[in-house]
Each structure stands twice: as structure tokens, then as C-alpha cells.
PDB file of C-alpha atoms in Angstrom:
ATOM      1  CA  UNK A  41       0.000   0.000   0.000  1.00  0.00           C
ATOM      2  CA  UNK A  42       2.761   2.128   0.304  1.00  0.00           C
ATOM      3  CA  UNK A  43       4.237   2.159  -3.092  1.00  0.00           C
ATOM      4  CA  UNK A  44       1.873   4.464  -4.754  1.00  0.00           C
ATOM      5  CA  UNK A  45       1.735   6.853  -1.695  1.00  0.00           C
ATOM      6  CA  UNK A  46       3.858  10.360  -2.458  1.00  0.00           C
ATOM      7  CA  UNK A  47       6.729  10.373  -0.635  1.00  0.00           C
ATOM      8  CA  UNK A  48       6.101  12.819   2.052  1.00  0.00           C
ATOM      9  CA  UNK A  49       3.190  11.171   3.107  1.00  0.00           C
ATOM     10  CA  UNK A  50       5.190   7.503   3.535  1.00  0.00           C
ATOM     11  CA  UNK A  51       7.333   9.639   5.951  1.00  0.00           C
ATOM     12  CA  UNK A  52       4.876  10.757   7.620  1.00  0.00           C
ATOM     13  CA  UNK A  53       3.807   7.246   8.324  1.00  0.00           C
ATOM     14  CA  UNK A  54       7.075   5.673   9.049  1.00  0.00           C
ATOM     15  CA  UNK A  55       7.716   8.859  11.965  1.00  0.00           C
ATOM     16  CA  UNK A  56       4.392   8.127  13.510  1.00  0.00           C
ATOM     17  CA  UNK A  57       5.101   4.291  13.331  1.00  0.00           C
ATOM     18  CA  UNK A  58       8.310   4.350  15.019  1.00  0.00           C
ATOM     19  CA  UNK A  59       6.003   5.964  18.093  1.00  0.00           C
ATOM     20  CA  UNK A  60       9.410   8.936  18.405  1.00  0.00           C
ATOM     21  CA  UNK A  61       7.348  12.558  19.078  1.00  0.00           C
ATOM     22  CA  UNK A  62      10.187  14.535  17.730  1.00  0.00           C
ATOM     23  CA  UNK A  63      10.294  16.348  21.245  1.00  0.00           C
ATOM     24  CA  UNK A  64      10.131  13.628  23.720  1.00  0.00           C
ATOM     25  CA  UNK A  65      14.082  12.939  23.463  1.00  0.00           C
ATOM     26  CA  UNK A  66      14.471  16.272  24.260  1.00  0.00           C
ATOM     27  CA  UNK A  67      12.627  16.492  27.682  1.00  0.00           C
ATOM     28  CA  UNK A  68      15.043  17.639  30.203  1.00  0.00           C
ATOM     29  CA  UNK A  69      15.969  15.175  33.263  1.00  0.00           C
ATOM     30  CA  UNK A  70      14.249  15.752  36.281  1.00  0.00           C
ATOM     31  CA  UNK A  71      16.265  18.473  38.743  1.00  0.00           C
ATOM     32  CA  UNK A  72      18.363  16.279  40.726  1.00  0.00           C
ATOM     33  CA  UNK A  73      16.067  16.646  43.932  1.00  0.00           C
ATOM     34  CA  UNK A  74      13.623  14.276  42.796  1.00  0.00           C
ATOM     35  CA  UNK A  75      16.230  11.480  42.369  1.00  0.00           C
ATOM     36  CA  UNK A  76      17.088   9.954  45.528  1.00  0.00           C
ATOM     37  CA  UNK A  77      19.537   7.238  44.359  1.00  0.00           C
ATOM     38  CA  UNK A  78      21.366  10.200  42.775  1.00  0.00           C
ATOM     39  CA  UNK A  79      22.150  11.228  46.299  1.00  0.00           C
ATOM     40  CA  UNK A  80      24.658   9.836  49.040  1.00  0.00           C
ATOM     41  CA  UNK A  81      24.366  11.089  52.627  1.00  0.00           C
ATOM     42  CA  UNK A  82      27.682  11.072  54.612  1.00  0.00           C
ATOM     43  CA  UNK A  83      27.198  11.110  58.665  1.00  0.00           C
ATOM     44  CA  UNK A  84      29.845  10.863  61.208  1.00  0.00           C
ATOM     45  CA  UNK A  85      32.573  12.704  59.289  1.00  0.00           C
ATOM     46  CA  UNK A  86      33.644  15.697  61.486  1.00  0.00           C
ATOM     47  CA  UNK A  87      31.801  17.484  64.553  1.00  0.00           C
ATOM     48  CA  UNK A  88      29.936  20.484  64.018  1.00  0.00           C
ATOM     49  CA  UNK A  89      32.592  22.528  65.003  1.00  0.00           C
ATOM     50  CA  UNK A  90      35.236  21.361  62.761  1.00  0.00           C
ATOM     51  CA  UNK A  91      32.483  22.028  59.498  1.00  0.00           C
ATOM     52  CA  UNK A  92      34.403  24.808  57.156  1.00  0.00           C
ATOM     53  CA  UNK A  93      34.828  25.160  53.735  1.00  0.00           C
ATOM     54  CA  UNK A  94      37.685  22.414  53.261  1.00  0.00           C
ATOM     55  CA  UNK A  95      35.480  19.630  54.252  1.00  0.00           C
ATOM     56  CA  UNK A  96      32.774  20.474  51.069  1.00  0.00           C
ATOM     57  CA  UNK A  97      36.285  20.507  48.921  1.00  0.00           C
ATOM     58  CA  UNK A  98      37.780  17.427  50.379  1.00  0.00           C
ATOM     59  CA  UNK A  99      35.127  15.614  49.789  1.00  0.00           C
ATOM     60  CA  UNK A 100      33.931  16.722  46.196  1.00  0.00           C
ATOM     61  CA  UNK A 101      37.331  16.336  45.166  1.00  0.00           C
ATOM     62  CA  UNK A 102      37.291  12.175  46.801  1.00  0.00           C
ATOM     63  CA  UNK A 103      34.100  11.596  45.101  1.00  0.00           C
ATOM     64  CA  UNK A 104      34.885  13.258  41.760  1.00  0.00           C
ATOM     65  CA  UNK A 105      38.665  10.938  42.177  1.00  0.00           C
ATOM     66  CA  UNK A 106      36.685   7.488  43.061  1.00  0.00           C
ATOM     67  CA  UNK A 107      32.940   7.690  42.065  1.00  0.00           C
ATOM     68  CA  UNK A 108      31.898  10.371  38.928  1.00  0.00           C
ATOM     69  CA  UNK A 109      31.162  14.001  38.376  1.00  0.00           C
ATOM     70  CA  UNK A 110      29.099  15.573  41.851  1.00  0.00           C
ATOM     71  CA  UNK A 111      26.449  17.889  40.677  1.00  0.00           C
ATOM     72  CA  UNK A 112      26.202  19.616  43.965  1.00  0.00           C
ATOM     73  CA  UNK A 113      27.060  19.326  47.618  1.00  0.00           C
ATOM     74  CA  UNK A 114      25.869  20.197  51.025  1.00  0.00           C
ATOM     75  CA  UNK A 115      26.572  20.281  54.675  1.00  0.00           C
ATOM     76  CA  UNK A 116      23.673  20.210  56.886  1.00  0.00           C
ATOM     77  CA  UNK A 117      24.154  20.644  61.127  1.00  0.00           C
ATOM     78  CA  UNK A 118      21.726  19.939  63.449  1.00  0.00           C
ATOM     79  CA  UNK A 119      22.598  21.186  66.907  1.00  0.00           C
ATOM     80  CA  UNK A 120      22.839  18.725  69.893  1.00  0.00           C
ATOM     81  CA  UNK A 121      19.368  17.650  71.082  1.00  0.00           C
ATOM     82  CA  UNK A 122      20.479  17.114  74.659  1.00  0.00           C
ATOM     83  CA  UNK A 123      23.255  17.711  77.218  1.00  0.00           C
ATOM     84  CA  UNK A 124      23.669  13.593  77.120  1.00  0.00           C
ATOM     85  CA  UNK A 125      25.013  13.947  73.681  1.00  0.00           C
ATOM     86  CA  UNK A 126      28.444  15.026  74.748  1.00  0.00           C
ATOM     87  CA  UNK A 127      29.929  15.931  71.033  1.00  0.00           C
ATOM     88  CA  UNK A 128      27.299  18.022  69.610  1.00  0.00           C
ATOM     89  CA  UNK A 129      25.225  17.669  67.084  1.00  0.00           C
ATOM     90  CA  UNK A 130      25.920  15.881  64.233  1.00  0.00           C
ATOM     91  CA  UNK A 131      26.808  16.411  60.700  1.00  0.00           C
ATOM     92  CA  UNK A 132      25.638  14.941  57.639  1.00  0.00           C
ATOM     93  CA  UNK A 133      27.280  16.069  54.660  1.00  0.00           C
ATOM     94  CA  UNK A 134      25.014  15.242  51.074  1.00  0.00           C
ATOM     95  CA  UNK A 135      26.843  14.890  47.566  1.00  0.00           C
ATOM     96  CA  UNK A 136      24.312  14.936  44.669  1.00  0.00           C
ATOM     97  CA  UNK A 137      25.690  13.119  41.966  1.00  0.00           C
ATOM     98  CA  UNK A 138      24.607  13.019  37.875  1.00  0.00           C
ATOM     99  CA  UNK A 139      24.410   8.885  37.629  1.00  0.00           C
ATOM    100  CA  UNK A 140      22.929   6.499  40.278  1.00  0.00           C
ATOM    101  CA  UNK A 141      26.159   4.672  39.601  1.00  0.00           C
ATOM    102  CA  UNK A 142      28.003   7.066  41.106  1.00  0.00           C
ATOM    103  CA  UNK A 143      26.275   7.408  43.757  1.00  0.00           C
ATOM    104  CA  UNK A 144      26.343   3.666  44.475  1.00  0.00           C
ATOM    105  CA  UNK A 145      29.850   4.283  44.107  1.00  0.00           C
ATOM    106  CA  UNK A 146      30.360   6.713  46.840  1.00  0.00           C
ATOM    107  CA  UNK A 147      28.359   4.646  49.732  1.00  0.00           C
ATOM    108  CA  UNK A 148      30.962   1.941  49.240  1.00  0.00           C
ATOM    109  CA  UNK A 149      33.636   3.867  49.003  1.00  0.00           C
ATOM    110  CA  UNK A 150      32.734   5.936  52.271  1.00  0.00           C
ATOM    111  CA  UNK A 151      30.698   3.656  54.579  1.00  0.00           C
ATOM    112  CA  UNK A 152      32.399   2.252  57.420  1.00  0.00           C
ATOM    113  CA  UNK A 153      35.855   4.409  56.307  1.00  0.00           C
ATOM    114  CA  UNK A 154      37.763   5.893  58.955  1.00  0.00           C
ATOM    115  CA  UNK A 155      38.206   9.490  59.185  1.00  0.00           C
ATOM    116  CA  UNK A 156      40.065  11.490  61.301  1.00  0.00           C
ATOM    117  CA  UNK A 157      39.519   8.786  64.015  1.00  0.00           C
ATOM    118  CA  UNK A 158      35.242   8.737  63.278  1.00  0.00           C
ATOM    119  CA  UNK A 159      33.734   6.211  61.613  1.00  0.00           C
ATOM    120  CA  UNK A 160      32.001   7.582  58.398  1.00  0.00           C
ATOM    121  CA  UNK A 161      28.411   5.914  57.689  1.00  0.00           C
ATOM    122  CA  UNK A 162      27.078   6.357  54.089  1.00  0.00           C
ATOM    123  CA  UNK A 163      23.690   5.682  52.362  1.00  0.00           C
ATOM    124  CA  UNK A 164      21.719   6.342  49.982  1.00  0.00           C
ATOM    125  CA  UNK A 165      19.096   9.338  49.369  1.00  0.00           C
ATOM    126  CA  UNK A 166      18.837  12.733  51.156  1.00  0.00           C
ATOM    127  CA  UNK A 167      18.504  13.882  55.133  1.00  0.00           C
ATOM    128  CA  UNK A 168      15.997  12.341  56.490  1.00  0.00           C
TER     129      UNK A 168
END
């Protein structure tokens, strides 16, 4: 049936065919926020009062070595909850990466590592 359709009109038919709407290919990924196994929570790395610009550096610049490209990264501090807690608060440092590979990457290159004496735990996904 083809064969004696004009030629614009078979292409026509063979784009709609292949099912490709010229601008689906083209739809941006979503912003890194809704992809959780982009993202790799480190805890336990440094106390709240030893947080400074380094650490966000040091730790980009491990990731970016061992895992892939980080897209952004973040230091969060919540204060001590209670005089019990004798080192205050803890700190939970979040690299957003641009594959989930990566990111699987990072949590087994961090968990359970030593750093500066504390014992760095790693997972998956954002603060909680």
C-alpha cells in the first residue's frame, strides 16, 4: 500500500510508526532533587565545630577521584538535642551526583571508612 503513496506522506507514516514525538528525546531530566539514588548522605565525618569550607572541597574532590562528576554538595548541622550527647550535634554532609552509579559508588567507598579517628556511615538518598 505504500508504493503508490507520495513520498512525504510515507514519511509521515514511518515517523508516527516508530512511536518517536520529535520532542520527547528532548525532555530535560528531572532536577536532581527528585532522584534519591542520585544522592549519598555522609554522617559521622567531622563534629559540628570542625564544618568549614575544606570539608565540602575534600570531599567533592574524593568523590569526583573514586565515584563520577558531583552535581552539587551540602553540609547540613543539626545542633545537639540534649546535654547527654556530649559531642554536639551531628553532621551529615550530602553529595548529589549526575548517575545512580556514582552514587552507588560513593556509599561503598565511604561507609564504614575511617576518618580522622570517626567512623564515616554512608547511604543512599537525602537527610531524612
Amino acid at each position: 500500500a505504500m508504493a503508490n503513496m507520495p513520498a512525504w506522506l510515507v514519511k509521515k507514516h514511518e515517523e508516527q510508526k516508530g512511536g518517536v514525538g520529535t520532542d520527547s528525546t528532548l525532555v530535560p531530566p528531572p532536577p536532581s532533587s527528585a532522584g534519591e539514588d542520585y544522592i549519598v548522605t555522609l554522617s559521622n565525618m567531622v563534629d559540628p565545630s570542625d564544618v568549614d569550607d575544606d570539608l565540602t572541597q575534600e570531599v567533592r574532590e574524593e568523590c569526583e577521584e573514586k565515584c563520577g562528576p558531583v552535581v552539587d554538595i551540602a553540609v547540613v548541622v543539626k545542633e545537639k538535642q540534649s546535654e547527654k550527647e556530649k559531642k554536639g550535634g551531628k553532621v551529615d554532609v550530602v553529595v548529589t551526583f549526575g548517575d545512580t552509579k556514582d552514587a552507588k559508588a560513593a556509599v561503598k567507598v565511604f561507609d564504614g571508612r575511617m576518618f580522622g579517628g570517626r567512623k564515616i556511615q554512608a547511604r543512599m538518598g537525602g537527610v531524612e
